[in-house]
mmCIF file of C-alpha atoms (C1' of nucleotides) in Angstrom:
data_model
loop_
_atom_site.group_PDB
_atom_site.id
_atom_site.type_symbol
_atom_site.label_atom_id
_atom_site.label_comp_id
_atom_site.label_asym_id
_atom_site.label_seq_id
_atom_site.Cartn_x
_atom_site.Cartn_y
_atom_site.Cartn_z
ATOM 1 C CA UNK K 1 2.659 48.586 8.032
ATOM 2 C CA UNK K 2 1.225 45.342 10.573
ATOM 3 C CA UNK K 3 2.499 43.255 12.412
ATOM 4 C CA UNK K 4 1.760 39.493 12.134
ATOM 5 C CA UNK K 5 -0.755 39.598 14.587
ATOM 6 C CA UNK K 6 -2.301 42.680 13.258
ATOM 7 C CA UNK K 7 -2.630 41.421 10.065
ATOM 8 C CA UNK K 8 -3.821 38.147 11.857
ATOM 9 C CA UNK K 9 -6.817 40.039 12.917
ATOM 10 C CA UNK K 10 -8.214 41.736 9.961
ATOM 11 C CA UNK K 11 -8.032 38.835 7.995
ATOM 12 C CA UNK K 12 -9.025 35.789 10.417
ATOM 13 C CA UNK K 13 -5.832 33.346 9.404
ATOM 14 C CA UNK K 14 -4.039 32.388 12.545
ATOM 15 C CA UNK K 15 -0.150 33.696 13.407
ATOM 16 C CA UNK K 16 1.208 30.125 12.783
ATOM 17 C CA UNK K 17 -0.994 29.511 9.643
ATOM 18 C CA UNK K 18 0.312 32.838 8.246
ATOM 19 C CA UNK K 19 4.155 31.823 8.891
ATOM 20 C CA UNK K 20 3.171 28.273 7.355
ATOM 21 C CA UNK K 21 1.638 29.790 4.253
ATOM 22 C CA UNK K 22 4.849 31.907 3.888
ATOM 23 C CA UNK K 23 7.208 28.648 5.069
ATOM 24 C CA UNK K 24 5.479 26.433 2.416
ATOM 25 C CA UNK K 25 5.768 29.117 -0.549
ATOM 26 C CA UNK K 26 2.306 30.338 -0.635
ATOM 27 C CA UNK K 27 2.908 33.936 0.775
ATOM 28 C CA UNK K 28 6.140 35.657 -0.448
ATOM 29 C CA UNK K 29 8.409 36.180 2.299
ATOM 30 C CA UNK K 30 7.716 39.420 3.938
ATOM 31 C CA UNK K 31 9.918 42.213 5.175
ATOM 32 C CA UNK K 32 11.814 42.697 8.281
ATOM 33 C CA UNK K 33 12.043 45.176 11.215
ATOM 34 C CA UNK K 34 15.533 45.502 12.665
ATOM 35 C CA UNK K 35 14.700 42.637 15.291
ATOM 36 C CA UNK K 36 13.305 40.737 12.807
ATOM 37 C CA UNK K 37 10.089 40.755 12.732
ATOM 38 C CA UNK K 38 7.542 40.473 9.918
ATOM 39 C CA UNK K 39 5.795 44.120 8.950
ATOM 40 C CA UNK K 40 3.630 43.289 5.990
ATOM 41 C CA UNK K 41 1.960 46.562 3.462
ATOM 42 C CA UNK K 42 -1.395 46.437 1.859
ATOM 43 C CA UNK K 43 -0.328 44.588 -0.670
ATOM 44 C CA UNK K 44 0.253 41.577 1.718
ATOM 45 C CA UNK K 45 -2.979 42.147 3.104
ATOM 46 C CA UNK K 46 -4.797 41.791 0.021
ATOM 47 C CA UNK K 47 -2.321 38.253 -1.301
ATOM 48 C CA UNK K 48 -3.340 37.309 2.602
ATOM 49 C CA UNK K 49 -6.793 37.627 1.886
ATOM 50 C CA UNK K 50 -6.777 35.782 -1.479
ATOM 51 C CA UNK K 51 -5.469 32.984 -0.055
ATOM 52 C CA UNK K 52 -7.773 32.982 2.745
ATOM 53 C CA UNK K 53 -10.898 32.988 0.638
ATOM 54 C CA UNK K 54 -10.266 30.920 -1.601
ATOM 55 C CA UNK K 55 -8.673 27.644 1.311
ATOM 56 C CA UNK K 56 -12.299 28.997 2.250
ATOM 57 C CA UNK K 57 -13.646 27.613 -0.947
ATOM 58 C CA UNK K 58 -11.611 24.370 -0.420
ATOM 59 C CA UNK K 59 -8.782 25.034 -3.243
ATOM 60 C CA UNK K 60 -5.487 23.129 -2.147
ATOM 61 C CA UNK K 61 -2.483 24.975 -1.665
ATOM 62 C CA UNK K 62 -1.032 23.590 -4.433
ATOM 63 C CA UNK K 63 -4.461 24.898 -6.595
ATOM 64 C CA UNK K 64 -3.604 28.485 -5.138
ATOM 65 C CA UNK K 65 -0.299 28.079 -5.545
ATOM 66 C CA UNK K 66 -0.859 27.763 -9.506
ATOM 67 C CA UNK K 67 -3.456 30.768 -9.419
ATOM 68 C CA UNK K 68 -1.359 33.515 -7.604
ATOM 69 C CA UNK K 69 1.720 32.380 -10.299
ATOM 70 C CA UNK K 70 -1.428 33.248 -13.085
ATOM 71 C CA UNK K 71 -1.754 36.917 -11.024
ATOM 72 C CA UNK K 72 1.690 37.374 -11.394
ATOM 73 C CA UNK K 73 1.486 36.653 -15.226
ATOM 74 C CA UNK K 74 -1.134 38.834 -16.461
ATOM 75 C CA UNK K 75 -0.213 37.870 -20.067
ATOM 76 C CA UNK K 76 -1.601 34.231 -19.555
ATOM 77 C CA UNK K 77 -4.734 33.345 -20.351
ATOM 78 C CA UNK K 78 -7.454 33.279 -18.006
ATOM 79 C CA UNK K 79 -8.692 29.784 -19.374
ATOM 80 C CA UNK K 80 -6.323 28.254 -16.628
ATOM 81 C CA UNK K 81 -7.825 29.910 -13.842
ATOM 82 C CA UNK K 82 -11.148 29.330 -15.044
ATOM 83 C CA UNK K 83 -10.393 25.409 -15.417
ATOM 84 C CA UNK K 84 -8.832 25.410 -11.939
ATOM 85 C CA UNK K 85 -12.405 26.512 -10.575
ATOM 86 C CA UNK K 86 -14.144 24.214 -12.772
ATOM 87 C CA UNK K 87 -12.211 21.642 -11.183
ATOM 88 C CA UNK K 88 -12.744 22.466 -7.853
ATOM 89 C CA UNK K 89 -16.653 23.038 -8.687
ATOM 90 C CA UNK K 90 -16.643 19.541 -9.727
ATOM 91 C CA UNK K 91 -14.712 18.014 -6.815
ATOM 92 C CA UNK K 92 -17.390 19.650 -4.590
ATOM 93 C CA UNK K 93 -19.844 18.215 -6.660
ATOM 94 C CA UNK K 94 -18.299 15.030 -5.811
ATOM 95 C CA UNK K 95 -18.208 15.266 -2.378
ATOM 96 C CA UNK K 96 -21.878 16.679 -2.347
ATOM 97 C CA UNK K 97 -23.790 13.569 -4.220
ATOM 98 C CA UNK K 98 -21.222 10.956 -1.496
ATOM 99 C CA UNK K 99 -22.727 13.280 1.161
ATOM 100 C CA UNK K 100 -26.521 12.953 0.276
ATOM 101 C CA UNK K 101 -26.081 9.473 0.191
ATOM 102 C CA UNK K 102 -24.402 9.379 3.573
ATOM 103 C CA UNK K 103 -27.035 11.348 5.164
ATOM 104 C CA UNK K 104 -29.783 9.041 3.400
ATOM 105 C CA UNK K 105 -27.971 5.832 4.971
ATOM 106 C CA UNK K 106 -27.207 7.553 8.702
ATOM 107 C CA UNK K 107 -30.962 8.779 9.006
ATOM 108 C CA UNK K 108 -32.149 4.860 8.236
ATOM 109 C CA UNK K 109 -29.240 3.930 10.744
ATOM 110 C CA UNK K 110 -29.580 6.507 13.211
ATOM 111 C CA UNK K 111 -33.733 6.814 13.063
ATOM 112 C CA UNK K 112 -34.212 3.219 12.869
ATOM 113 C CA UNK K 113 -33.222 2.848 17.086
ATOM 114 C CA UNK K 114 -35.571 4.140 19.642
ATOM 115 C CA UNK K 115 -32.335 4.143 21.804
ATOM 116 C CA UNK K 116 -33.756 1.632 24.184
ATOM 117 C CA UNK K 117 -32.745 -1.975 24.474
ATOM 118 C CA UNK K 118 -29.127 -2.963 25.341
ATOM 119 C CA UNK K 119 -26.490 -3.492 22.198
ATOM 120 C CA UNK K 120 -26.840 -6.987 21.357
ATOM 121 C CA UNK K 121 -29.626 -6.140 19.776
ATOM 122 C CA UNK K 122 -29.032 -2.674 18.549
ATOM 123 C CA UNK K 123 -30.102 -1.577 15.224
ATOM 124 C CA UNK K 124 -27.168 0.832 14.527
ATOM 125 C CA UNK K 125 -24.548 -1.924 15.219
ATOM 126 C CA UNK K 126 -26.498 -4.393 13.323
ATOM 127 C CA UNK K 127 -26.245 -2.156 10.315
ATOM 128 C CA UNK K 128 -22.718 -1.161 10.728
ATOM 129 C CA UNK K 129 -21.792 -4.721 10.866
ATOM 130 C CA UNK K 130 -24.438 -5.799 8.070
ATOM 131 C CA UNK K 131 -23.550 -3.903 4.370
ATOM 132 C CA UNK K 132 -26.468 -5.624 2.736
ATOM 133 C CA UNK K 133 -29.142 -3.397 3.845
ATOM 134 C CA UNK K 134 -27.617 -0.389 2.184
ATOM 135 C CA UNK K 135 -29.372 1.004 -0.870
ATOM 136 C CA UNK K 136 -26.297 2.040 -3.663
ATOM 137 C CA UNK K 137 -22.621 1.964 -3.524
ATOM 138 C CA UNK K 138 -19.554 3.023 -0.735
ATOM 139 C CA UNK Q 1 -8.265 -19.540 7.932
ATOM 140 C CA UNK Q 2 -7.020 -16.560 5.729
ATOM 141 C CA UNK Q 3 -3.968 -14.090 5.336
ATOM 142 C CA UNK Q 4 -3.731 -10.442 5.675
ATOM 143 C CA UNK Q 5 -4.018 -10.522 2.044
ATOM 144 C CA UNK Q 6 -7.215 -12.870 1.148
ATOM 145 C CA UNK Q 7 -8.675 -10.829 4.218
ATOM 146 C CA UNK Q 8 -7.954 -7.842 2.230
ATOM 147 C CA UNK Q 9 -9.163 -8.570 -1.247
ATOM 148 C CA UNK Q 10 -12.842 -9.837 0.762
ATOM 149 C CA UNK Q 11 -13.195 -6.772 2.405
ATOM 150 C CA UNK Q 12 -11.623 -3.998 0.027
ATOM 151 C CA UNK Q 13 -8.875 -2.929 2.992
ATOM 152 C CA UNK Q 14 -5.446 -2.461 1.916
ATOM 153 C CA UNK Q 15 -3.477 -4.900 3.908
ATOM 154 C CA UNK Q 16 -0.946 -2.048 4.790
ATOM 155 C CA UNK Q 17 -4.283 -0.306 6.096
ATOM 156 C CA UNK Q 18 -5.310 -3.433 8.121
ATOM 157 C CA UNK Q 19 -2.091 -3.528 10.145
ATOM 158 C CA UNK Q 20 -2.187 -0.017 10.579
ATOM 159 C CA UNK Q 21 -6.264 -0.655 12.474
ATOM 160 C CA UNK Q 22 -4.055 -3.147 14.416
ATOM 161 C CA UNK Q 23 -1.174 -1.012 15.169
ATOM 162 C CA UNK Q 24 -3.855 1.407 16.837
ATOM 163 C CA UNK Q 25 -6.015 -1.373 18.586
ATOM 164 C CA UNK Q 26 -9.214 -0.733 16.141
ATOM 165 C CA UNK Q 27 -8.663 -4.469 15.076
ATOM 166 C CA UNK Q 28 -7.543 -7.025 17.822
ATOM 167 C CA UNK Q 29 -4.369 -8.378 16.925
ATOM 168 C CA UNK Q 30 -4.572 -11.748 14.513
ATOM 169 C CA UNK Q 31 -2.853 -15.189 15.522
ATOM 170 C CA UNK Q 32 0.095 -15.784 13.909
ATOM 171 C CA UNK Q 33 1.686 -18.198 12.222
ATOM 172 C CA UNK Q 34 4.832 -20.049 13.027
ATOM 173 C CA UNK Q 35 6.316 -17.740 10.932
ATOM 174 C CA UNK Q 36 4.764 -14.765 12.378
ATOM 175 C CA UNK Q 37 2.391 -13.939 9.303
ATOM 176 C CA UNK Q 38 -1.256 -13.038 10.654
ATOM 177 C CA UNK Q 39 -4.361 -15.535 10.302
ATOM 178 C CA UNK Q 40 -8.222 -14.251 10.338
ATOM 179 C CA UNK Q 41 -10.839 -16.462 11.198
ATOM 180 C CA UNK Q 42 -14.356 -15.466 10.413
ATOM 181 C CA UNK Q 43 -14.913 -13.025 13.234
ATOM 182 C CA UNK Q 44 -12.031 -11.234 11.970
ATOM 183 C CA UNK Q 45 -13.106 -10.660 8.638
ATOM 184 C CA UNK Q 46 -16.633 -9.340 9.908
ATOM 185 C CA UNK Q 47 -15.044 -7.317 12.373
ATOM 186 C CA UNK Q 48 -13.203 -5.339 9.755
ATOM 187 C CA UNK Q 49 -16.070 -5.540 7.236
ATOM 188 C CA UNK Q 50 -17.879 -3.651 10.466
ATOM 189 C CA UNK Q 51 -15.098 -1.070 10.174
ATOM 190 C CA UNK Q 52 -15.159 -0.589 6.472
ATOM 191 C CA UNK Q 53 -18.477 0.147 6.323
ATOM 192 C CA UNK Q 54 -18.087 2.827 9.681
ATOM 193 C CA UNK Q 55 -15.385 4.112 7.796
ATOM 194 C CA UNK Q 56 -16.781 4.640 4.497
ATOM 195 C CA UNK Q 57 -19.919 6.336 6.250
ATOM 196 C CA UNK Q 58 -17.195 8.701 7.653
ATOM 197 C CA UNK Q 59 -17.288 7.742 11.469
ATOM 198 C CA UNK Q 60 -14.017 8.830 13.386
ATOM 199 C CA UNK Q 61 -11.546 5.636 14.369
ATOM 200 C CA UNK Q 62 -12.479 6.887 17.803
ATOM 201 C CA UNK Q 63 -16.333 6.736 17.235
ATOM 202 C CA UNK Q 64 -15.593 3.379 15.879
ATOM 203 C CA UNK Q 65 -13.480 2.334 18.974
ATOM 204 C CA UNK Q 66 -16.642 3.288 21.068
ATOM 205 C CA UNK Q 67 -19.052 1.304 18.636
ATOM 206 C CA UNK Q 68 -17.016 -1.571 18.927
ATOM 207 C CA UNK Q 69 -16.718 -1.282 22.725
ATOM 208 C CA UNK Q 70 -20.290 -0.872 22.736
ATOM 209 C CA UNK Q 71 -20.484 -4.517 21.103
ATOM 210 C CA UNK Q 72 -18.288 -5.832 23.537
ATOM 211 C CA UNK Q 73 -20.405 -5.261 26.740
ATOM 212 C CA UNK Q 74 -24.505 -6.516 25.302
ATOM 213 C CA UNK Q 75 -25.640 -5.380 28.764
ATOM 214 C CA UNK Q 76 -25.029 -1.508 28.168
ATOM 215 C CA UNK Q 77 -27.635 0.463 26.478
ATOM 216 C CA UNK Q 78 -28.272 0.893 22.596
ATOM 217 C CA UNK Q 79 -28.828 4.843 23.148
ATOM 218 C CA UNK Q 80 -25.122 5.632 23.162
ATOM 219 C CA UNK Q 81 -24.496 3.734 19.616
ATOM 220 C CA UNK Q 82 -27.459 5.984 18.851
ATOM 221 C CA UNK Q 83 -25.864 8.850 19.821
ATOM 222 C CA UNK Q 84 -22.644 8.343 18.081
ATOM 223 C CA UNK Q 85 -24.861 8.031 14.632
ATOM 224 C CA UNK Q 86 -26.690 11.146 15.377
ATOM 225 C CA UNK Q 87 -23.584 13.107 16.429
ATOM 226 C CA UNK Q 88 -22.159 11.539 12.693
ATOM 227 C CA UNK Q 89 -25.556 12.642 10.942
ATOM 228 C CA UNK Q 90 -24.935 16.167 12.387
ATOM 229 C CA UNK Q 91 -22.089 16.080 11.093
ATOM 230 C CA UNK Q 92 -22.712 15.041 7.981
ATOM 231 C CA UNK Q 93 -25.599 17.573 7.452
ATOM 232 C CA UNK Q 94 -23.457 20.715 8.511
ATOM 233 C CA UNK Q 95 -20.737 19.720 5.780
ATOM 234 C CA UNK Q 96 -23.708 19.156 3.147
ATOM 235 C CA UNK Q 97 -24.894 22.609 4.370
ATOM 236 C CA UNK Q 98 -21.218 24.328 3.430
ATOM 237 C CA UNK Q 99 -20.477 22.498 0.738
ATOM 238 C CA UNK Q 100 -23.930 23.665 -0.896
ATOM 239 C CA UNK Q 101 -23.078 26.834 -0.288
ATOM 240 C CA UNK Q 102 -19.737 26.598 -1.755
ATOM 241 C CA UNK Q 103 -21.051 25.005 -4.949
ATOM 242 C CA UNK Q 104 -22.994 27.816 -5.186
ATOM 243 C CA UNK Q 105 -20.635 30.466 -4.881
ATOM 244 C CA UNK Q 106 -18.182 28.133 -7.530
ATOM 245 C CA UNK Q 107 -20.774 28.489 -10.186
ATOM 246 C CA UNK Q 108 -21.299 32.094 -9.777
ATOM 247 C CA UNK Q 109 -17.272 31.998 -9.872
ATOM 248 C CA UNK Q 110 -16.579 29.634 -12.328
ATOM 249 C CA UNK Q 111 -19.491 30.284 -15.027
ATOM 250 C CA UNK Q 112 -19.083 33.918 -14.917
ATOM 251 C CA UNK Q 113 -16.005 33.830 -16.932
ATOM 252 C CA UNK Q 114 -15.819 32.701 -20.550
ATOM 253 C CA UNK Q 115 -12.312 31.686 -20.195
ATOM 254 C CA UNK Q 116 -10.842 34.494 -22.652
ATOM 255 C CA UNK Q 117 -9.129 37.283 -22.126
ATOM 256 C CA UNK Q 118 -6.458 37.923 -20.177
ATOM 257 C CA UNK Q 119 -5.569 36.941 -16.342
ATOM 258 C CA UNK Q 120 -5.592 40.560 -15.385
ATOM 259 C CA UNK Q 121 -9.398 40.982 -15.709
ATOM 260 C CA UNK Q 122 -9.677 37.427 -15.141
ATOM 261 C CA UNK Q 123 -13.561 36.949 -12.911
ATOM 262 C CA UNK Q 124 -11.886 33.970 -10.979
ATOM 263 C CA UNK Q 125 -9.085 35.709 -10.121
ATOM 264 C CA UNK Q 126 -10.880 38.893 -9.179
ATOM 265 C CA UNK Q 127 -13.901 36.777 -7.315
ATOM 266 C CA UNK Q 128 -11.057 35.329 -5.629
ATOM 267 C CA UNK Q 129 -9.335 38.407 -4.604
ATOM 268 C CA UNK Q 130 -12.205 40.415 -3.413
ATOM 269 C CA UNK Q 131 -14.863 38.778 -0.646
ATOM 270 C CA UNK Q 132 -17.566 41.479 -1.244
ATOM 271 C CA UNK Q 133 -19.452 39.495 -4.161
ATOM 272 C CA UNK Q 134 -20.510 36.941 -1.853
ATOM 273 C CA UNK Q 135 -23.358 35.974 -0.273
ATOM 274 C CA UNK Q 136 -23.323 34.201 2.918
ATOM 275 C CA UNK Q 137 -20.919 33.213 5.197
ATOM 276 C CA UNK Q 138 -17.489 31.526 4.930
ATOM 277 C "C1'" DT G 1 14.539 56.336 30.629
ATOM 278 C "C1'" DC G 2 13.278 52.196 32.590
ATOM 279 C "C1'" DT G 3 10.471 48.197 33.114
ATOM 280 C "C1'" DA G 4 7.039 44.827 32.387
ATOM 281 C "C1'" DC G 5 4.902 41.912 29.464
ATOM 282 C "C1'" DA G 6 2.395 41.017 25.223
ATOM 283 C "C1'" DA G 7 3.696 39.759 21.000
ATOM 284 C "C1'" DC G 8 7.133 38.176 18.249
ATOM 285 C "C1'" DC G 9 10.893 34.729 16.698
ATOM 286 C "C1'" DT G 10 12.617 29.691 15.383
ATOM 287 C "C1'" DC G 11 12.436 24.945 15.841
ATOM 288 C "C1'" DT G 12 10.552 20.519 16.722
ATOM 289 C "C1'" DA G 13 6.859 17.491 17.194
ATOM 290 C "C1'" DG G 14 1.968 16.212 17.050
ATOM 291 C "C1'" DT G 15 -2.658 15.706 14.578
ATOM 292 C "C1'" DC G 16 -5.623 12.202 11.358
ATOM 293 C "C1'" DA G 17 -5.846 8.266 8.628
ATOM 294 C "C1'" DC G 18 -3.389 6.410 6.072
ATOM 295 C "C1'" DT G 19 0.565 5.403 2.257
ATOM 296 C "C1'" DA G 20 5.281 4.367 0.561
ATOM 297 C "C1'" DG G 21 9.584 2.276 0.788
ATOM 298 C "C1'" DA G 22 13.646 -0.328 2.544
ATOM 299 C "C1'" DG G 23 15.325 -4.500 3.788
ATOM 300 C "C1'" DC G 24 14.350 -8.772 5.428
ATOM 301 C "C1'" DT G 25 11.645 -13.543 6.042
ATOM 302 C "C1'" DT G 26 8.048 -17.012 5.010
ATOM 303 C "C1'" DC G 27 4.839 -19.611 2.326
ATOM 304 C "C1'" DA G 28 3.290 -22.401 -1.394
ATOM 305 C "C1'" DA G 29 3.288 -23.855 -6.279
ATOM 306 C "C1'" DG G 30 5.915 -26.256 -9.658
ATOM 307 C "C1'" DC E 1 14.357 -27.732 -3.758
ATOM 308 C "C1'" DT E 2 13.844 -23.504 -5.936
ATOM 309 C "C1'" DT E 3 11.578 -19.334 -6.988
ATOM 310 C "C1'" DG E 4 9.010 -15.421 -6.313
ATOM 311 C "C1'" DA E 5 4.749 -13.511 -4.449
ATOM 312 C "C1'" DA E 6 3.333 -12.283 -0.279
ATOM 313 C "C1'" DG E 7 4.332 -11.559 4.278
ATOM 314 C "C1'" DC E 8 7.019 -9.083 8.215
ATOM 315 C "C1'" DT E 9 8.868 -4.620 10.879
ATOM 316 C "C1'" DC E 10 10.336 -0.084 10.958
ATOM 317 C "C1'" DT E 11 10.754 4.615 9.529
ATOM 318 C "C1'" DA E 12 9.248 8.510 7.132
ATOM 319 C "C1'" DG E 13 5.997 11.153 4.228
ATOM 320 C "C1'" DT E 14 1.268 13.188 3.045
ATOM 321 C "C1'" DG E 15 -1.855 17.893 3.743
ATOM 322 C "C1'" DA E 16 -2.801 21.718 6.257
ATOM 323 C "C1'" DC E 17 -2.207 23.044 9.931
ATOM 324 C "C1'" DT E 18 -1.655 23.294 15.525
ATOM 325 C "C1'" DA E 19 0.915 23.197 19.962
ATOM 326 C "C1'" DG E 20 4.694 23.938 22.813
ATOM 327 C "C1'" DA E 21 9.426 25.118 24.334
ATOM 328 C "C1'" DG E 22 12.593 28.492 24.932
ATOM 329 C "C1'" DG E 23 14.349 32.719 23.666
ATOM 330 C "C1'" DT E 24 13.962 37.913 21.708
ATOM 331 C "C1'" DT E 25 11.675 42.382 20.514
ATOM 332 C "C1'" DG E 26 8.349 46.144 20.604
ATOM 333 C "C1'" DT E 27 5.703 49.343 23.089
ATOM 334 C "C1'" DA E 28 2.798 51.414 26.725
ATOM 335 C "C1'" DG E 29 2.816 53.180 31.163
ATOM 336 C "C1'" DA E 30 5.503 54.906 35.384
#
DNA sequence: TCTACAACCTCTAGTCACTAGAGCTTCAAG
DNA sequence: CTTGAAGCTCTAGTGACTAGAGGTTGTAGA
């Protein structure tokens, strides 16, 4: 059996975060000691440590949510978990290609000053304030 | 002259968005109206055009305080604009770094299951569950 | 067995950058 | 002069935590 903070340790999620992720519904409420405190088994290790890599991989709470309920229902197809990851892959695909361009535009922005000069004439204001130079969309 | 509203349509803000950047001194606060409704002039709309585009390329509303303070005094020196930019481009880079890496771990996840079966020897659930698989850090 | 104190408990509020809604007032077209 | 879209303020909610206050429990050492 651990304690909070043992379990804490071993798998890197913060006290607080743990009693969140059991306040919001994400970890099932664990047992009590007689002064009620939280003593948590293997098993909560392991649901702990779920959670943990996978809010590693970005998935939302809710996403989790939705794939410890498929854990639970071993009857259900695995197409639904499979489509949850898809989903995610995609959203970091997303936020990849909106990154790229972001770097492209910050190196012409940031590179394009020496540094020197005062503001009024400084090339990374100028292009903050001026959209037009920027190549595609945001 | 315009309204909150023409201001927003010409510059993409929501106009519940624009009084919020007031509320928290990003945008000086408009002239009013008799009535008390807000009126732009033309500095006003390229002052928030200035903090769309900052915004969109990610910068903090405190870096975007500091760029705009930055404007306000010409005499001080270009090299701390700079800085913010770089410190953004940083940024920017380490989250294109993870995010890589994530995508990569997502395919493995993601394409290694064919979607049938069961959720019981579902590979996104067990990826999920056990760490061990993969490479790198998170 | 006692004591000290680290670790635990609950509860509320704060973070960031908005967004939504209630309930009211003003502006401008017809 | 009427109508209704657009404006106003204020409060509260979002996601995923994080921080702090103020009190209680567990446990190691004396």
């Amino acid at each position: 059996m651990f304690s909070i903070g043992q379990l804490s340790k071993q798998t890197g999620v913060k006290v607080p975060t743990i009693r969140y992720y059991e306040q919001v519904g994400l970890l099932v409420s664990a047992g009590r000691t007689e002064g009620n405190q939280r003593r948590y088994d293997k098993g909560g290790l392991e649901r702990l440590g779920f959670i943990r890599h996978a809010r590693d991989l970005g998935f939302s709470i809710e996403a989790i949510t939705a794939l410890i309920d498929l854990q639970q229902h071993p009857d259900r197809s695995c197409q639904e978990a499979t489509l949850i990851a898809q989903h995610q892959l995609t959203d970091v695909r997303e936020k990849l290609l909106r990154l790229k361009a972001l770097e492209a535009e910050l190196v012409r922005i940031a590179d394009g000053c020496d540094g020197e000069g005062n503001s009024e004439e400084c090339y990374v204001l100028a292009s903050l304030a001026d959209h037009q130079h920027c190549r595609g969309e945001h």
